[in-house]
CSV table of C-alpha atoms in Angstrom, one decimal:
chain,number,residue,atom,x,y,z
A,212,MET,CA,57.1,-135.2,243.4
A,213,ASN,CA,59.8,-136.6,240.6
A,214,LYS,CA,60.3,-140.3,242.2
A,215,ILE,CA,58.4,-143.5,241.5
A,216,GLU,CA,58.0,-145.4,244.7
A,217,CYS,CA,58.7,-148.9,243.6
A,218,LYS,CA,57.6,-151.0,247.1
A,219,GLY,CA,56.1,-154.8,246.9
A,220,ILE,CA,57.8,-155.0,243.7
A,221,LYS,CA,61.1,-157.6,243.6
A,222,ASP,CA,63.0,-156.7,240.6
A,223,LYS,CA,63.0,-152.8,241.1
A,224,GLN,CA,65.4,-152.4,237.9
A,225,LYS,CA,62.6,-153.3,235.9
A,226,CYS,CA,60.1,-150.6,238.0
A,227,HIS,CA,62.7,-147.6,237.5
A,228,THR,CA,63.1,-148.4,233.9
A,229,LEU,CA,59.2,-148.7,233.6
A,230,ALA,CA,58.6,-145.4,235.0
A,231,LYS,CA,61.4,-143.8,233.0
A,232,LEU,CA,59.4,-145.0,229.9
A,233,MET,CA,55.7,-143.9,231.4
A,234,MET,CA,57.8,-139.9,232.1
A,235,LEU,CA,59.2,-140.0,228.7
A,236,SER,CA,56.2,-141.1,227.1
A,237,VAL,CA,54.4,-138.4,229.4
A,238,CYS,CA,56.9,-135.4,227.8
A,239,THR,CA,55.8,-136.8,224.4
A,240,ILE,CA,52.4,-136.4,224.8
A,241,MET,CA,52.9,-132.4,226.2
A,242,GLU,CA,55.7,-131.5,223.8
A,243,GLU,CA,53.2,-132.6,220.9
A,244,ALA,CA,49.9,-131.0,222.6
A,245,VAL,CA,51.9,-127.7,222.8
A,246,ASN,CA,52.8,-128.0,219.1
A,247,VAL,CA,49.3,-128.7,217.9
A,248,SER,CA,47.6,-125.6,220.5
A,249,GLY,CA,50.8,-123.3,220.0
A,250,VAL,CA,51.4,-120.5,217.1
A,251,ASN,CA,52.0,-122.2,213.7
A,252,THR,CA,55.0,-122.5,212.8
A,253,VAL,CA,54.3,-121.7,209.0
A,254,THR,CA,54.1,-118.2,208.2
A,255,GLU,CA,53.6,-118.3,204.7
A,256,PHE,CA,52.4,-120.3,202.3
A,257,ILE,CA,53.5,-120.7,198.4
A,258,LEU,CA,50.9,-120.2,195.6
A,259,LEU,CA,52.1,-122.6,192.9
A,260,SER,CA,49.8,-121.0,190.5
A,261,PHE,CA,50.6,-122.7,186.8
A,262,PRO,CA,54.4,-124.5,186.8
A,263,CYS,CA,56.1,-124.7,183.5
A,264,SER,CA,59.4,-123.1,181.9
A,265,ARG,CA,60.3,-119.6,182.0
A,266,GLU,CA,59.3,-118.5,178.5
A,267,VAL,CA,55.3,-120.0,179.3
A,268,GLN,CA,55.5,-117.9,182.5
A,269,VAL,CA,56.4,-114.2,180.6
A,270,LEU,CA,53.5,-115.5,177.7
A,271,LEU,CA,51.0,-116.2,180.8
A,272,PHE,CA,52.1,-112.8,182.4
A,273,VAL,CA,51.1,-110.8,178.8
A,274,LEU,CA,48.1,-112.7,178.4
A,275,PHE,CA,46.2,-112.4,181.3
A,276,SER,CA,47.6,-109.0,182.4
A,277,VAL,CA,46.1,-107.9,178.5
A,278,SER,CA,43.0,-109.8,180.3
A,279,TYR,CA,43.1,-107.7,183.1
A,280,ILE,CA,43.3,-104.6,181.5
A,281,LEU,CA,40.2,-105.5,179.2
A,282,THR,CA,38.7,-106.4,182.1
A,283,LEU,CA,38.8,-103.0,184.0
A,284,MET,CA,38.1,-101.4,180.4
A,285,GLY,CA,35.3,-102.9,179.8
A,286,ASN,CA,33.6,-102.8,183.4
A,287,GLY,CA,34.7,-99.0,184.1
A,288,ALA,CA,33.0,-97.9,181.0
A,289,ILE,CA,29.6,-99.4,182.2
A,290,VAL,CA,29.9,-98.0,185.3
A,291,PHE,CA,30.6,-94.7,183.8
A,292,ALA,CA,28.4,-94.6,181.2
A,293,VAL,CA,25.3,-96.0,183.9
A,294,LYS,CA,26.5,-92.7,185.8
A,295,LEU,CA,26.8,-89.8,182.8
A,296,ASP,CA,24.1,-91.1,180.9
A,297,HIS,CA,20.8,-89.6,182.8
A,298,ARG,CA,18.6,-92.3,180.5
A,299,LEU,CA,19.7,-94.9,182.1
A,300,HIS,CA,19.2,-93.4,185.7
A,301,THR,CA,16.9,-96.8,186.4
A,302,PRO,CA,17.1,-99.4,188.5
A,303,MET,CA,18.1,-101.5,186.0
A,304,TYR,CA,20.9,-100.1,184.8
A,305,THR,CA,21.9,-99.3,188.6
A,306,LEU,CA,22.6,-102.6,189.4
A,307,LEU,CA,24.5,-103.3,186.5
A,308,ALA,CA,26.8,-100.9,186.9
A,309,ASN,CA,27.1,-101.8,190.4
A,310,PHE,CA,27.8,-105.2,189.0
A,311,SER,CA,30.3,-104.3,186.8
A,312,PHE,CA,31.8,-102.5,189.9
A,313,LEU,CA,31.6,-105.6,192.2
A,314,GLU,CA,33.8,-107.8,188.9
A,315,MET,CA,36.3,-104.3,189.4
A,316,CYS,CA,36.7,-105.4,192.7
A,317,TYR,CA,36.3,-109.2,192.4
A,318,ILE,CA,39.0,-109.8,190.0
A,319,ASN,CA,41.5,-107.5,192.2
A,320,THR,CA,41.3,-110.1,194.7
A,321,THR,CA,43.1,-112.8,192.2
A,322,VAL,CA,45.2,-111.4,189.5
A,323,PRO,CA,47.4,-109.0,190.5
A,324,ASN,CA,48.9,-111.5,192.8
A,325,MET,CA,48.7,-114.1,190.3
A,326,LEU,CA,50.6,-111.6,187.7
A,327,ARG,CA,53.6,-110.8,190.0
A,328,ASN,CA,53.9,-114.9,191.0
A,329,PHE,CA,54.5,-115.4,187.3
A,330,LEU,CA,57.9,-113.5,187.6
A,331,SER,CA,58.5,-114.0,190.9
A,332,GLU,CA,61.3,-116.5,191.9
A,333,THR,CA,59.6,-117.5,195.5
A,334,LYS,CA,56.0,-117.2,194.7
A,335,THR,CA,55.2,-116.6,198.3
A,336,ILE,CA,52.2,-114.9,200.0
A,337,SER,CA,52.1,-114.7,203.9
A,338,PHE,CA,50.2,-116.3,206.2
A,339,THR,CA,48.2,-112.9,206.7
A,340,ALA,CA,47.8,-111.6,203.3
A,341,CYS,CA,46.8,-115.6,201.6
A,342,PHE,CA,43.4,-115.5,204.6
A,343,LEU,CA,43.0,-111.8,203.8
A,344,GLN,CA,42.6,-112.5,200.3
A,345,PHE,CA,40.2,-115.8,201.2
A,346,TYR,CA,38.2,-113.2,203.0
A,347,PHE,CA,37.9,-110.7,200.1
A,348,PHE,CA,37.9,-113.4,197.6
A,349,PHE,CA,34.9,-115.2,199.3
A,350,SER,CA,33.0,-111.4,200.0
A,351,MET,CA,33.1,-110.6,196.5
A,352,GLY,CA,31.8,-113.8,194.8
A,353,ILE,CA,29.3,-113.7,197.6
A,354,THR,CA,28.1,-110.3,197.2
A,355,GLU,CA,27.7,-112.0,193.2
A,356,THR,CA,25.7,-114.7,194.5
A,357,PHE,CA,23.1,-112.0,195.9
A,358,LEU,CA,23.5,-109.5,193.4
A,359,LEU,CA,22.7,-111.9,190.3
A,360,PRO,CA,19.2,-113.0,192.0
A,361,LEU,CA,18.3,-109.0,192.8
A,362,MET,CA,18.8,-108.7,189.1
A,363,ALA,CA,16.6,-111.5,188.3
A,364,PHE,CA,13.8,-110.3,190.8
A,365,ASP,CA,14.4,-106.2,188.7
A,366,ARG,CA,13.6,-108.1,185.4
A,367,TYR,CA,10.7,-110.2,187.0
A,368,LEU,CA,8.8,-107.0,188.1
A,369,ALA,CA,9.4,-105.3,184.7
A,370,ILE,CA,8.2,-107.9,183.1
A,371,CYS,CA,5.9,-109.3,185.0
A,372,ARG,CA,4.3,-106.9,187.3
A,373,PRO,CA,5.5,-103.3,184.6
A,374,LEU,CA,2.2,-101.0,185.9
A,375,HIS,CA,3.6,-101.6,189.5
A,376,TYR,CA,7.4,-101.8,189.0
A,377,PRO,CA,8.2,-98.1,189.5
A,378,THR,CA,6.3,-97.4,192.6
A,379,ILE,CA,7.8,-100.9,194.0
A,380,MET,CA,11.4,-100.7,192.9
A,381,SER,CA,12.2,-97.2,193.3
A,382,SER,CA,16.3,-95.7,193.3
A,383,HIS,CA,15.5,-95.7,196.6
A,384,LEU,CA,15.2,-99.4,197.4
A,385,CYS,CA,16.8,-100.5,194.6
A,386,MET,CA,19.9,-98.7,196.8
A,387,ASN,CA,19.1,-100.2,199.7
A,388,LEU,CA,18.6,-104.1,198.7
A,389,VAL,CA,22.6,-103.2,196.8
A,390,GLY,CA,24.1,-102.0,200.1
A,391,LEU,CA,22.0,-104.8,201.6
A,392,CYS,CA,23.8,-107.8,199.5
A,393,TRP,CA,27.4,-106.2,199.9
A,394,ILE,CA,27.1,-106.1,203.7
A,395,THR,CA,25.5,-109.1,204.0
A,396,ALA,CA,28.1,-111.1,201.7
A,397,PHE,CA,30.8,-109.3,204.1
A,398,LEU,CA,29.6,-111.0,207.0
A,399,CYS,CA,29.1,-114.4,205.7
A,400,TYR,CA,32.7,-115.9,206.4
A,401,PRO,CA,34.2,-113.5,208.9
A,402,VAL,CA,33.5,-117.1,211.0
A,403,PRO,CA,34.8,-119.8,209.6
A,404,ILE,CA,37.7,-118.1,208.0
A,405,TYR,CA,38.4,-117.7,212.0
A,406,PHE,CA,37.9,-120.9,212.8
A,407,ILE,CA,40.8,-122.1,209.7
A,408,THR,CA,43.1,-119.9,211.2
A,409,GLN,CA,43.7,-120.7,214.7
A,410,LEU,CA,44.1,-124.5,212.8
A,411,PRO,CA,48.0,-125.8,213.4
A,412,PHE,CA,50.0,-125.2,210.0
A,413,CYS,CA,53.4,-127.1,210.5
A,414,GLY,CA,54.1,-127.8,207.1
A,415,PRO,CA,54.5,-128.4,204.4
A,416,ASN,CA,53.1,-124.7,202.8
A,417,ILE,CA,52.9,-125.4,199.4
A,418,ILE,CA,49.5,-124.8,197.5
A,419,ASP,CA,49.0,-125.6,194.1
A,420,HIS,CA,46.5,-122.8,193.3
A,421,PHE,CA,46.8,-119.4,191.9
A,422,VAL,CA,44.3,-118.1,194.6
A,423,CYS,CA,44.4,-119.2,198.4
A,424,ASP,CA,41.2,-121.1,198.4
A,425,PRO,CA,39.8,-123.1,201.3
A,426,GLY,CA,40.4,-126.9,199.7
A,427,PRO,CA,44.3,-126.7,199.2
A,428,LEU,CA,44.4,-124.5,203.0
A,429,LEU,CA,42.5,-127.1,204.8
A,430,ALA,CA,44.0,-130.1,203.0
A,431,LEU,CA,47.6,-128.3,204.5
A,432,SER,CA,46.3,-128.3,208.5
A,433,CYS,CA,48.5,-130.5,210.7
A,434,ILE,CA,45.1,-132.1,212.4
A,435,PRO,CA,41.5,-133.2,210.2
A,436,ALA,CA,38.9,-130.5,210.6
A,437,PRO,CA,36.1,-131.9,209.2
A,438,GLY,CA,33.4,-129.8,211.8
A,439,ILE,CA,35.1,-126.5,209.6
A,440,GLU,CA,34.9,-128.4,206.5
A,441,LEU,CA,31.1,-129.4,206.5
A,442,SER,CA,30.5,-126.0,207.5
A,443,CYS,CA,32.2,-124.4,204.7
A,444,SER,CA,30.3,-126.9,202.8
A,445,ILE,CA,27.1,-126.3,204.3
A,446,LEU,CA,27.4,-122.4,204.1
A,447,SER,CA,28.2,-122.5,200.5
A,448,SER,CA,25.4,-125.0,199.5
A,449,LEU,CA,22.7,-122.7,200.8
A,450,ILE,CA,24.2,-119.4,199.6
A,451,SER,CA,24.3,-121.2,195.9
A,452,PHE,CA,21.4,-123.7,195.7
A,453,ILE,CA,18.6,-121.0,197.7
A,454,THR,CA,19.9,-118.4,195.4
A,455,PHE,CA,20.3,-120.0,192.0
A,456,PHE,CA,16.8,-121.7,192.7
A,457,PHE,CA,15.6,-117.9,193.3
A,458,ILE,CA,16.6,-117.1,190.1
A,459,LEU,CA,15.0,-120.0,188.2
A,460,TRP,CA,11.8,-119.6,189.5
A,461,SER,CA,12.0,-115.8,188.5
A,462,TYR,CA,12.6,-116.5,185.3
A,463,THR,CA,10.5,-119.3,185.0
A,464,LEU,CA,7.9,-116.5,185.6
A,465,VAL,CA,8.8,-113.9,183.1
A,466,LEU,CA,9.2,-117.2,180.1
A,467,ARG,CA,5.3,-117.2,180.9
A,468,ALA,CA,4.9,-114.0,181.1
A,469,VAL,CA,6.9,-113.5,177.9
A,470,LEU,CA,5.0,-116.0,175.9
A,471,ARG,CA,2.3,-114.5,176.4
A,472,VAL,CA,2.9,-111.0,174.9
A,473,PRO,CA,1.5,-110.6,171.6
A,474,SER,CA,3.6,-108.9,169.3
A,475,ALA,CA,7.0,-110.8,168.2
A,476,ALA,CA,8.8,-107.5,168.6
A,477,GLY,CA,8.1,-107.5,172.2
A,478,ARG,CA,9.0,-110.7,172.7
A,479,ARG,CA,12.1,-110.6,171.3
A,480,LYS,CA,13.1,-107.4,173.4
A,481,ALA,CA,12.3,-109.5,176.8
A,482,PHE,CA,14.4,-112.7,174.8
A,483,SER,CA,17.3,-110.3,174.3
A,484,THR,CA,17.3,-108.4,177.7
A,485,CYS,CA,16.7,-111.3,179.8
A,486,GLY,CA,19.2,-114.1,177.3
A,487,SER,CA,22.3,-112.1,178.2
A,488,HIS,CA,21.8,-112.5,182.2
A,489,LEU,CA,20.7,-116.2,182.1
A,490,ALA,CA,24.0,-116.3,180.2
A,491,VAL,CA,25.7,-114.8,182.9
A,492,VAL,CA,24.1,-116.2,185.6
A,493,SER,CA,24.9,-120.4,184.2
A,494,LEU,CA,28.9,-119.5,183.5
A,495,PHE,CA,29.0,-118.1,186.9
A,496,TYR,CA,26.9,-120.6,188.8
A,497,GLY,CA,28.3,-123.6,186.4
A,498,THR,CA,31.4,-122.6,188.1
A,499,ILE,CA,30.8,-122.4,191.5
A,500,MET,CA,28.5,-125.8,192.3
A,501,MET,CA,31.8,-127.6,190.7
A,502,MET,CA,34.2,-126.0,193.1
A,503,TYR,CA,32.9,-125.1,197.0
A,504,ILE,CA,29.8,-127.8,197.2
A,505,SER,CA,32.5,-129.6,198.6
A,506,PRO,CA,36.0,-127.6,199.0
A,507,THR,CA,37.6,-130.9,199.9
A,508,SER,CA,35.8,-133.1,197.3
A,509,GLY,CA,38.7,-134.2,195.4
A,510,ASN,CA,38.9,-132.6,192.1
A,511,PRO,CA,42.6,-132.6,190.5
A,512,ALA,CA,44.4,-129.3,191.0
A,513,GLY,CA,44.2,-128.9,187.9
A,514,ILE,CA,40.6,-128.9,187.1
A,515,GLN,CA,40.2,-126.5,190.0
A,516,LYS,CA,42.4,-123.6,189.1
A,517,ILE,CA,40.3,-123.5,185.5
A,518,VAL,CA,37.6,-123.6,186.8
A,519,THR,CA,38.4,-120.6,189.1
A,520,LEU,CA,39.4,-119.2,186.2
A,521,LEU,CA,36.4,-119.3,184.7
A,522,TYR,CA,34.3,-117.5,187.1
A,523,SER,CA,37.1,-115.4,188.5
A,524,SER,CA,38.3,-114.0,185.2
A,525,VAL,CA,37.1,-114.9,182.5
A,526,THR,CA,33.4,-114.1,183.4
A,527,PRO,CA,34.3,-110.4,184.3
A,528,LEU,CA,35.7,-109.8,180.8
A,529,VAL,CA,33.0,-111.4,179.2
A,530,ASN,CA,30.3,-109.8,181.3
A,531,PRO,CA,31.1,-106.2,179.6
A,532,LEU,CA,30.1,-108.1,176.1
A,533,ILE,CA,27.3,-109.7,177.3
A,534,TYR,CA,25.6,-106.9,178.7
A,535,SER,CA,26.4,-104.2,176.7
A,536,LEU,CA,26.5,-105.6,173.0
A,537,ARG,CA,22.5,-106.9,173.5
A,538,ASN,CA,21.4,-103.8,174.5
A,539,LYS,CA,21.3,-100.4,172.2
A,540,ASP,CA,20.7,-98.2,175.3
A,541,MET,CA,24.2,-99.6,176.8
A,542,LYS,CA,25.9,-99.6,173.6
A,543,THR,CA,24.2,-95.7,172.8
A,544,ALA,CA,25.8,-94.6,175.9
A,545,LEU,CA,29.0,-96.2,175.6
A,546,ARG,CA,29.1,-94.6,171.6
A,547,LYS,CA,29.0,-90.7,173.3
A,548,ILE,CA,31.4,-91.8,175.9
A,549,GLN,CA,33.7,-92.7,173.3
A,550,ILE,CA,32.6,-88.9,171.5
A,551,PHE,CA,33.2,-87.2,174.3
A,552,THR,CA,36.9,-88.7,175.4
A,553,LYS,CA,37.9,-87.8,172.0
A,554,THR,CA,36.5,-84.0,171.7
A,555,GLY,CA,38.5,-84.5,175.2
A,556,GLN,CA,41.1,-85.2,173.7
A,557,SER,CA,40.8,-83.1,170.7
A,558,LYS,CA,40.6,-80.0,173.1
A,559,GLN,CA,44.0,-80.7,175.2
A,560,LYS,CA,46.1,-80.8,171.5
A,561,LEU,CA,44.1,-77.9,170.4
A,562,MET,CA,45.1,-76.3,173.9
A,563,SER,CA,48.7,-78.1,174.1
A,564,GLY,CA,49.3,-76.7,170.4
A,565,PRO,CA,52.5,-74.2,168.8
A,566,ARG,CA,51.2,-70.8,169.6
A,567,SER,CA,52.0,-67.6,167.3
């Protein structure tokens, strides 16, 4: 089988030389096919994060650590306030508590690893950990895009259908809708992520970002994947635009209803309640639409990092301020938590004091 017949050809030396070249070409093609279809040679990625001097890295570590702690404290305070104050056991505050809990989970998908990288020399993340971060980061983000329309729908019912609101938006229905948001969001991206993991990553392995993002990951693949890129873009576009236009529709109806309210105090209260939600929606949707409608659209790496920071770190930090400072019931509940904490500390000091 290895011998190639040269019968009928006058120059047998040329024939044998040509045969060797053909065999060599076939072997080379087979080796490349094995390399492409075989196991990825990249076992870990390097997240460059924010490349700068060591002193600036330490400064960034301190800055983001403070921001991280404040985010957890602010959102955690809202969760505990809703849980402890029975007056806040309504669908509106149940949704707000779930949203705050989501923000705590969301920030934990990126910031701890980013803080570790600030002090690390290698800045590496394993192949598996990178795609796990990708999955949870996107699943949390999609959960947020589902919860925000649900919160808008709740405000629509409360303002436009006040008499039917208690019967339509019951606590049981509210919790079911929240659970549906979480489950649906976590089922959106497993298939696209699986196909991205099957792409060959044979080097380089440097991601100029602080998170495993689809754009930089697809750019590192050894072969182009327009089908995967298109599917990710379509999925992101559908989720973003459908939920965004649903929110716009809800608040258009709310605005019409508010303008018909005869008293100025009633209009002011309605605008105050909806204004905080609209501020969060604008900040979140403005940034994700810029980033994920086309994951490899050619945005500079610096712009990608800043935009990602806005919706993944800044938004969870300011959300407690936006929601609590404009809401009297929430401020009252937070003051109760503060008084309860101080009382507990005083009792602890008395119990641990010197005994006669």
